[in-house]
PDB file of C-alpha atoms in Angstrom:
ATOM      1  CA  MET A   1       0.000   0.000   0.000  1.00 29.00           C
ATOM      2  CA  THR A   2       1.343   3.458  -0.872  1.00 31.00           C
ATOM      3  CA  HIS A   3       0.832   6.522   1.267  1.00 31.00           C
ATOM      4  CA  GLU A   4       0.930  10.197   0.432  1.00 38.00           C
ATOM      5  CA  PRO A   5       3.927  11.851   2.137  1.00 42.00           C
ATOM      6  CA  THR A   6       3.188  14.038   5.123  1.00 44.00           C
ATOM      7  CA  GLU A   7       4.130  17.691   4.919  1.00 51.00           C
ATOM      8  CA  ALA A   8       7.328  16.998   6.857  1.00 57.00           C
ATOM      9  CA  GLY A   9       8.084  14.138   4.451  1.00 86.00           C
ATOM     10  CA  GLU A  10       7.460  16.288   1.388  1.00 93.00           C
ATOM     11  CA  SER A  11       9.620  19.061   2.802  1.00 95.00           C
ATOM     12  CA  GLU A  12      12.439  16.538   3.175  1.00 95.00           C
ATOM     13  CA  ILE A  13      11.949  15.294  -0.391  1.00 96.00           C
ATOM     14  CA  LEU A  14      12.251  18.849  -1.669  1.00 97.00           C
ATOM     15  CA  ALA A  15      15.364  19.512   0.422  1.00 97.00           C
ATOM     16  CA  VAL A  16      17.003  16.370  -0.974  1.00 97.00           C
ATOM     17  CA  SER A  17      16.026  17.371  -4.510  1.00 97.00           C
ATOM     18  CA  LEU A  18      17.558  20.831  -4.099  1.00 98.00           C
ATOM     19  CA  ARG A  19      20.733  19.403  -2.580  1.00 98.00           C
ATOM     20  CA  THR A  20      21.060  16.964  -5.486  1.00 97.00           C
ATOM     21  CA  TYR A  21      20.573  19.777  -8.002  1.00 98.00           C
ATOM     22  CA  LEU A  22      23.211  21.960  -6.333  1.00 98.00           C
ATOM     23  CA  SER A  23      25.612  19.009  -6.301  1.00 97.00           C
ATOM     24  CA  GLU A  24      25.018  18.091  -9.938  1.00 97.00           C
ATOM     25  CA  THR A  25      25.496  21.691 -11.063  1.00 97.00           C
ATOM     26  CA  GLY A  26      28.624  22.127  -8.920  1.00 97.00           C
ATOM     27  CA  PHE A  27      27.236  25.107  -7.064  1.00 98.00           C
ATOM     28  CA  SER A  28      29.818  27.070  -5.070  1.00 97.00           C
ATOM     29  CA  LEU A  29      30.698  30.639  -4.193  1.00 97.00           C
ATOM     30  CA  THR A  30      33.964  32.416  -3.449  1.00 96.00           C
ATOM     31  CA  GLY A  31      34.798  35.680  -1.733  1.00 96.00           C
ATOM     32  CA  LEU A  32      31.302  37.167  -1.650  1.00 97.00           C
ATOM     33  CA  THR A  33      29.765  39.600   0.798  1.00 96.00           C
ATOM     34  CA  GLY A  34      26.813  38.392   2.826  1.00 95.00           C
ATOM     35  CA  LYS A  35      24.358  40.100   0.497  1.00 95.00           C
ATOM     36  CA  GLU A  36      26.083  38.717  -2.601  1.00 97.00           C
ATOM     37  CA  ALA A  37      26.155  35.202  -1.163  1.00 97.00           C
ATOM     38  CA  THR A  38      22.435  35.321  -0.363  1.00 96.00           C
ATOM     39  CA  GLN A  39      21.729  36.535  -3.902  1.00 97.00           C
ATOM     40  CA  SER A  40      23.869  33.759  -5.396  1.00 98.00           C
ATOM     41  CA  ILE A  41      22.112  31.055  -3.370  1.00 98.00           C
ATOM     42  CA  THR A  42      18.726  32.544  -4.235  1.00 98.00           C
ATOM     43  CA  ARG A  43      19.535  32.450  -7.963  1.00 98.00           C
ATOM     44  CA  ALA A  44      20.537  28.798  -7.655  1.00 98.00           C
ATOM     45  CA  VAL A  45      17.269  27.955  -5.889  1.00 98.00           C
ATOM     46  CA  VAL A  46      15.268  29.775  -8.586  1.00 98.00           C
ATOM     47  CA  GLN A  47      17.146  27.767 -11.243  1.00 98.00           C
ATOM     48  CA  TRP A  48      16.264  24.543  -9.411  1.00 98.00           C
ATOM     49  CA  VAL A  49      12.636  25.633  -9.355  1.00 98.00           C
ATOM     50  CA  GLY A  50      12.697  26.221 -13.125  1.00 97.00           C
ATOM     51  CA  ALA A  51      14.474  22.934 -13.809  1.00 97.00           C
ATOM     52  CA  SER A  52      11.729  21.175 -11.821  1.00 96.00           C
ATOM     53  CA  GLY A  53       9.061  22.649 -14.088  1.00 96.00           C
ATOM     54  CA  TRP A  54       7.730  25.039 -11.454  1.00 97.00           C
ATOM     55  CA  ARG A  55       7.737  28.792 -11.029  1.00 97.00           C
ATOM     56  CA  CYS A  56       8.265  31.028  -8.051  1.00 96.00           C
ATOM     57  CA  ARG A  57       7.517  34.443  -6.637  1.00 96.00           C
ATOM     58  CA  ALA A  58      10.122  36.438  -4.756  1.00 96.00           C
ATOM     59  CA  GLU A  59       9.159  38.391  -1.640  1.00 95.00           C
ATOM     60  CA  ALA A  60       5.765  36.687  -1.589  1.00 95.00           C
ATOM     61  CA  GLN A  61       3.418  38.197   0.969  1.00 92.00           C
ATOM     62  CA  MET A  62       2.075  35.972   3.737  1.00 90.00           C
ATOM     63  CA  ARG A  63       0.351  36.449   7.084  1.00 86.00           C
ATOM     64  CA  TYR A  64       1.100  34.938  10.438  1.00 87.00           C
ATOM     65  CA  ILE A  65      -1.658  32.745  11.780  1.00 84.00           C
ATOM     66  CA  ASP A  66      -1.842  34.635  15.070  1.00 79.00           C
ATOM     67  CA  PRO A  67      -2.310  38.418  14.863  1.00 69.00           C
ATOM     68  CA  PRO A  68       0.411  40.741  16.135  1.00 67.00           C
ATOM     69  CA  ARG A  69       0.148  42.377  19.520  1.00 71.00           C
ATOM     70  CA  LEU A  70       0.861  46.002  20.328  1.00 66.00           C
ATOM     71  CA  THR A  71       3.993  45.881  22.486  1.00 70.00           C
ATOM     72  CA  ASN A  72       5.302  48.657  24.705  1.00 68.00           C
ATOM     73  CA  GLY A  73       8.953  49.259  23.897  1.00 63.00           C
ATOM     74  CA  GLY A  74       9.500  52.229  26.182  1.00 63.00           C
ATOM     75  CA  CYS A  75       9.361  55.296  23.965  1.00 69.00           C
ATOM     76  CA  ILE A  76       8.006  53.294  21.052  1.00 67.00           C
ATOM     77  CA  ALA A  77       4.941  51.084  20.884  1.00 60.00           C
ATOM     78  CA  TYR A  78       5.250  48.555  18.085  1.00 60.00           C
ATOM     79  CA  TRP A  79       3.456  45.560  16.609  1.00 62.00           C
ATOM     80  CA  SER A  80       5.089  42.194  17.205  1.00 64.00           C
ATOM     81  CA  PRO A  81       5.295  40.393  14.899  1.00 61.00           C
ATOM     82  CA  SER A  82       4.746  42.945  12.163  1.00 64.00           C
ATOM     83  CA  TRP A  83       1.415  42.965  10.318  1.00 64.00           C
ATOM     84  CA  SER A  84       3.054  42.208   6.977  1.00 73.00           C
ATOM     85  CA  ALA A  85       5.500  39.374   6.340  1.00 88.00           C
ATOM     86  CA  TYR A  86       7.173  38.134   3.196  1.00 94.00           C
ATOM     87  CA  LEU A  87       8.642  34.787   2.175  1.00 96.00           C
ATOM     88  CA  ASP A  88      11.924  34.876   0.284  1.00 97.00           C
ATOM     89  CA  LEU A  89      10.343  32.585  -2.304  1.00 98.00           C
ATOM     90  CA  ARG A  90       6.986  30.925  -2.805  1.00 98.00           C
ATOM     91  CA  VAL A  91       7.229  28.001  -5.224  1.00 98.00           C
ATOM     92  CA  ILE A  92       4.115  27.453  -7.326  1.00 97.00           C
ATOM     93  CA  ARG A  93       3.486  23.890  -8.507  1.00 96.00           C
ATOM     94  CA  LYS A  94       0.705  22.345 -10.565  1.00 93.00           C
ATOM     95  CA  ASP A  95       1.018  19.011  -8.791  1.00 89.00           C
ATOM     96  CA  GLY A  96       0.949  20.126  -5.192  1.00 92.00           C
ATOM     97  CA  PRO A  97       0.509  22.957  -2.688  1.00 94.00           C
ATOM     98  CA  PRO A  98       2.875  25.928  -2.860  1.00 96.00           C
ATOM     99  CA  VAL A  99       6.224  25.617  -1.106  1.00 97.00           C
ATOM    100  CA  ALA A 100       7.496  28.225   1.345  1.00 97.00           C
ATOM    101  CA  VAL A 101      11.249  28.912   1.082  1.00 98.00           C
ATOM    102  CA  GLU A 102      13.440  31.035   3.352  1.00 97.00           C
ATOM    103  CA  ILE A 103      17.175  31.671   2.812  1.00 96.00           C
ATOM    104  CA  ASP A 104      19.207  32.884   5.822  1.00 94.00           C
ATOM    105  CA  ARG A 105      22.691  32.952   7.283  1.00 92.00           C
ATOM    106  CA  ALA A 106      21.503  33.243  10.887  1.00 87.00           C
ATOM    107  CA  ASP A 107      19.145  31.385  13.165  1.00 84.00           C
ATOM    108  CA  GLU A 108      17.967  34.632  14.768  1.00 75.00           C
ATOM    109  CA  SER A 109      15.394  35.596  12.164  1.00 75.00           C
ATOM    110  CA  THR A 110      11.676  35.471  11.497  1.00 86.00           C
ATOM    111  CA  ALA A 111      12.162  32.585   9.054  1.00 91.00           C
ATOM    112  CA  VAL A 112      11.259  29.960  11.652  1.00 91.00           C
ATOM    113  CA  ASP A 113       7.938  31.628  12.504  1.00 89.00           C
ATOM    114  CA  LYS A 114       6.964  32.130   8.866  1.00 92.00           C
ATOM    115  CA  LEU A 115       7.806  28.564   7.878  1.00 94.00           C
ATOM    116  CA  ARG A 116       6.024  27.185  10.953  1.00 91.00           C
ATOM    117  CA  ASP A 117       2.780  28.900   9.981  1.00 90.00           C
ATOM    118  CA  GLU A 118       3.034  27.858   6.335  1.00 93.00           C
ATOM    119  CA  ALA A 119       3.592  24.239   7.399  1.00 92.00           C
ATOM    120  CA  LEU A 120       0.552  24.405   9.686  1.00 89.00           C
ATOM    121  CA  ARG A 121      -1.460  25.464   6.629  1.00 88.00           C
ATOM    122  CA  GLY A 122      -0.456  22.199   4.945  1.00 88.00           C
ATOM    123  CA  ARG A 123       2.308  23.639   2.761  1.00 92.00           C
ATOM    124  CA  PRO A 124       5.828  22.206   2.531  1.00 95.00           C
ATOM    125  CA  ALA A 125       8.392  24.490   4.152  1.00 96.00           C
ATOM    126  CA  LEU A 126      12.087  24.618   3.232  1.00 97.00           C
ATOM    127  CA  TRP A 127      14.767  26.592   5.076  1.00 97.00           C
ATOM    128  CA  ILE A 128      18.137  27.054   3.353  1.00 97.00           C
ATOM    129  CA  ARG A 129      20.555  27.988   6.132  1.00 96.00           C
ATOM    130  CA  TRP A 130      24.080  28.923   5.234  1.00 95.00           C
ATOM    131  CA  HIS A 131      27.023  29.712   7.466  1.00 92.00           C
ATOM    132  CA  GLY A 132      27.361  29.398  11.200  1.00 86.00           C
ATOM    133  CA  ALA A 133      26.249  26.913  13.799  1.00 84.00           C
ATOM    134  CA  LEU A 134      22.722  25.550  13.807  1.00 87.00           C
ATOM    135  CA  ARG A 135      20.917  26.344  17.032  1.00 83.00           C
ATOM    136  CA  ALA A 136      17.221  26.954  16.415  1.00 80.00           C
ATOM    137  CA  GLU A 137      14.881  24.029  16.847  1.00 85.00           C
ATOM    138  CA  LEU A 138      12.781  23.316  13.804  1.00 91.00           C
ATOM    139  CA  PRO A 139       8.996  23.598  13.913  1.00 90.00           C
ATOM    140  CA  ALA A 140       6.776  20.779  12.752  1.00 89.00           C
ATOM    141  CA  GLY A 141       6.694  20.305   8.996  1.00 91.00           C
ATOM    142  CA  VAL A 142       9.917  22.249   8.261  1.00 94.00           C
ATOM    143  CA  ALA A 143      13.058  20.875   6.577  1.00 96.00           C
ATOM    144  CA  ARG A 144      16.417  22.676   6.782  1.00 96.00           C
ATOM    145  CA  LEU A 145      19.255  22.323   4.268  1.00 97.00           C
ATOM    146  CA  HIS A 146      22.552  23.584   5.672  1.00 96.00           C
ATOM    147  CA  LEU A 147      25.206  24.981   3.322  1.00 96.00           C
ATOM    148  CA  PRO A 148      28.416  25.226   5.395  1.00 94.00           C
ATOM    149  CA  THR A 149      30.233  28.308   4.125  1.00 95.00           C
ATOM    150  CA  ARG A 150      33.497  29.604   5.549  1.00 94.00           C
ATOM    151  CA  SER A 151      34.373  33.238   6.111  1.00 94.00           C
ATOM    152  CA  SER A 152      37.430  35.468   6.031  1.00 93.00           C
ATOM    153  CA  ARG A 153      38.204  38.418   8.260  1.00 88.00           C
ATOM    154  CA  ALA A 154      38.532  42.091   7.363  1.00 86.00           C
ATOM    155  CA  PRO A 155      36.990  42.383   4.894  1.00 90.00           C
ATOM    156  CA  LEU A 156      34.369  39.796   5.745  1.00 93.00           C
ATOM    157  CA  ARG A 157      33.779  37.513   2.775  1.00 96.00           C
ATOM    158  CA  TYR A 158      32.070  34.142   2.428  1.00 96.00           C
ATOM    159  CA  SER A 159      32.988  31.085   0.374  1.00 97.00           C
ATOM    160  CA  LEU A 160      31.327  27.731  -0.220  1.00 96.00           C
ATOM    161  CA  ALA A 161      33.079  24.694  -1.652  1.00 96.00           C
ATOM    162  CA  PRO A 162      31.180  22.884  -4.415  1.00 97.00           C
ATOM    163  CA  VAL A 163      28.132  21.140  -2.968  1.00 97.00           C
ATOM    164  CA  THR A 164      28.799  17.403  -2.754  1.00 95.00           C
ATOM    165  CA  GLY A 165      25.354  16.068  -1.918  1.00 94.00           C
ATOM    166  CA  THR A 166      26.238  15.268   1.697  1.00 94.00           C
ATOM    167  CA  GLU A 167      25.245  18.590   3.222  1.00 94.00           C
ATOM    168  CA  ALA A 168      23.093  18.152   6.322  1.00 94.00           C
ATOM    169  CA  ILE A 169      19.318  18.068   6.088  1.00 95.00           C
ATOM    170  CA  THR A 170      17.453  18.420   9.383  1.00 94.00           C
ATOM    171  CA  LEU A 171      13.737  17.851   9.888  1.00 93.00           C
ATOM    172  CA  GLY A 172      11.159  19.148  12.283  1.00 91.00           C
ATOM    173  CA  PRO A 173       8.554  16.672  13.535  1.00 87.00           C
ATOM    174  CA  ALA A 174       5.480  15.862  11.500  1.00 82.00           C
ATOM    175  CA  VAL A 175       2.479  18.131  11.920  1.00 78.00           C
ATOM    176  CA  THR A 176       0.174  16.250  14.264  1.00 68.00           C
ATOM    177  CA  PRO A 177      -3.110  15.475  12.480  1.00 65.00           C
ATOM    178  CA  PRO A 178      -5.814  16.435  12.872  1.00 64.00           C
ATOM    179  CA  GLU A 179      -5.773  18.536  16.045  1.00 68.00           C
ATOM    180  CA  ALA A 180      -2.849  20.878  15.326  1.00 68.00           C
ATOM    181  CA  ARG A 181      -3.910  21.426  11.737  1.00 70.00           C
ATOM    182  CA  ALA A 182      -7.552  22.048  12.612  1.00 75.00           C
ATOM    183  CA  ASP A 183      -6.653  24.502  15.383  1.00 76.00           C
ATOM    184  CA  ALA A 184      -4.221  26.401  13.155  1.00 76.00           C
ATOM    185  CA  LEU A 185      -6.751  26.690  10.342  1.00 76.00           C
ATOM    186  CA  ARG A 186      -9.416  27.845  12.794  1.00 80.00           C
ATOM    187  CA  ARG A 187      -7.144  30.598  14.121  1.00 79.00           C
ATOM    188  CA  ASP A 188      -6.121  31.506  10.587  1.00 76.00           C
ATOM    189  CA  GLN A 189      -9.718  31.949   9.485  1.00 79.00           C
ATOM    190  CA  GLN A 190     -10.503  33.904  12.651  1.00 78.00           C
ATOM    191  CA  ARG A 191      -7.697  36.344  11.931  1.00 73.00           C
ATOM    192  CA  ILE A 192      -8.914  36.849   8.366  1.00 74.00           C
ATOM    193  CA  ALA A 193     -12.421  37.580   9.652  1.00 77.00           C
ATOM    194  CA  ASP A 194     -11.072  39.994  12.282  1.00 71.00           C
ATOM    195  CA  GLU A 195      -9.039  41.864   9.661  1.00 69.00           C
ATOM    196  CA  GLU A 196     -12.076  42.178   7.395  1.00 73.00           C
ATOM    197  CA  ARG A 197     -14.120  43.630  10.246  1.00 73.00           C
ATOM    198  CA  ALA A 198     -11.305  45.999  11.193  1.00 66.00           C
ATOM    199  CA  ALA A 199     -10.982  47.201   7.603  1.00 68.00           C
ATOM    200  CA  ALA A 200     -14.647  48.198   7.634  1.00 73.00           C
ATOM    201  CA  ARG A 201     -14.205  50.409  10.718  1.00 69.00           C
ATOM    202  CA  PRO A 202     -12.663  53.902  10.810  1.00 70.00           C
ATOM    203  CA  ARG A 203      -8.891  53.779  11.105  1.00 61.00           C
ATOM    204  CA  GLU A 204      -7.593  53.883  14.666  1.00 58.00           C
ATOM    205  CA  PRO A 205      -4.396  55.693  15.716  1.00 57.00           C
ATOM    206  CA  GLY A 206      -1.268  53.647  15.112  1.00 56.00           C
ATOM    207  CA  PRO A 207       1.703  52.994  17.421  1.00 51.00           C
ATOM    208  CA  THR A 208       2.908  56.007  19.411  1.00 48.00           C
ATOM    209  CA  ARG A 209       6.426  57.435  19.461  1.00 47.00           C
ATOM    210  CA  CYS A 210       8.266  59.696  21.886  1.00 42.00           C
ATOM    211  CA  HIS A 211       9.799  62.877  20.499  1.00 43.00           C
ATOM    212  CA  TRP A 212      12.637  64.415  22.415  1.00 41.00           C
TER     213      TRP A 212
END
């Protein structure tokens, strides 16, 4: 008997596919700034998407499942997380749900939260992490491909040896069906309804700032 892969399983399949593509194409980078390295990796991922017969959108807008809260930061009141969020790439496929992709060189980012919520919506989630140690725990449904770059000092530049196909892939647990999925979708729909009601009301004052 065959079974459809779970979201965590499909995320892993995609991570393995990308790693294989990078290995077969001999992807590497040498002496690039952090911004240049991110751009180079992003181009390689977009090429993998095209070679797979898919298409993608850069800086694709998404929403967190839970709404942001107004947080008091002393002189500044701010929304946390922000109202608007964007995925580095959203992969559009004819044969499956869209894939959320984030590309980062640090664990301290919003990538984990964005990928967590996309996975809870039933969408595969892929995190390409390059450089540095891996510390953040992975949410359910998320797969992480690590590209171990090295760096030089003054000026800071990054290099990556050709991908060999052995780079580490780490998985979060499977999304627990059906309770976690049902609860996430319920909260997601509730937020959408709340935003629609808020949009119909007069605009309220935004966050306050101190002026010295």
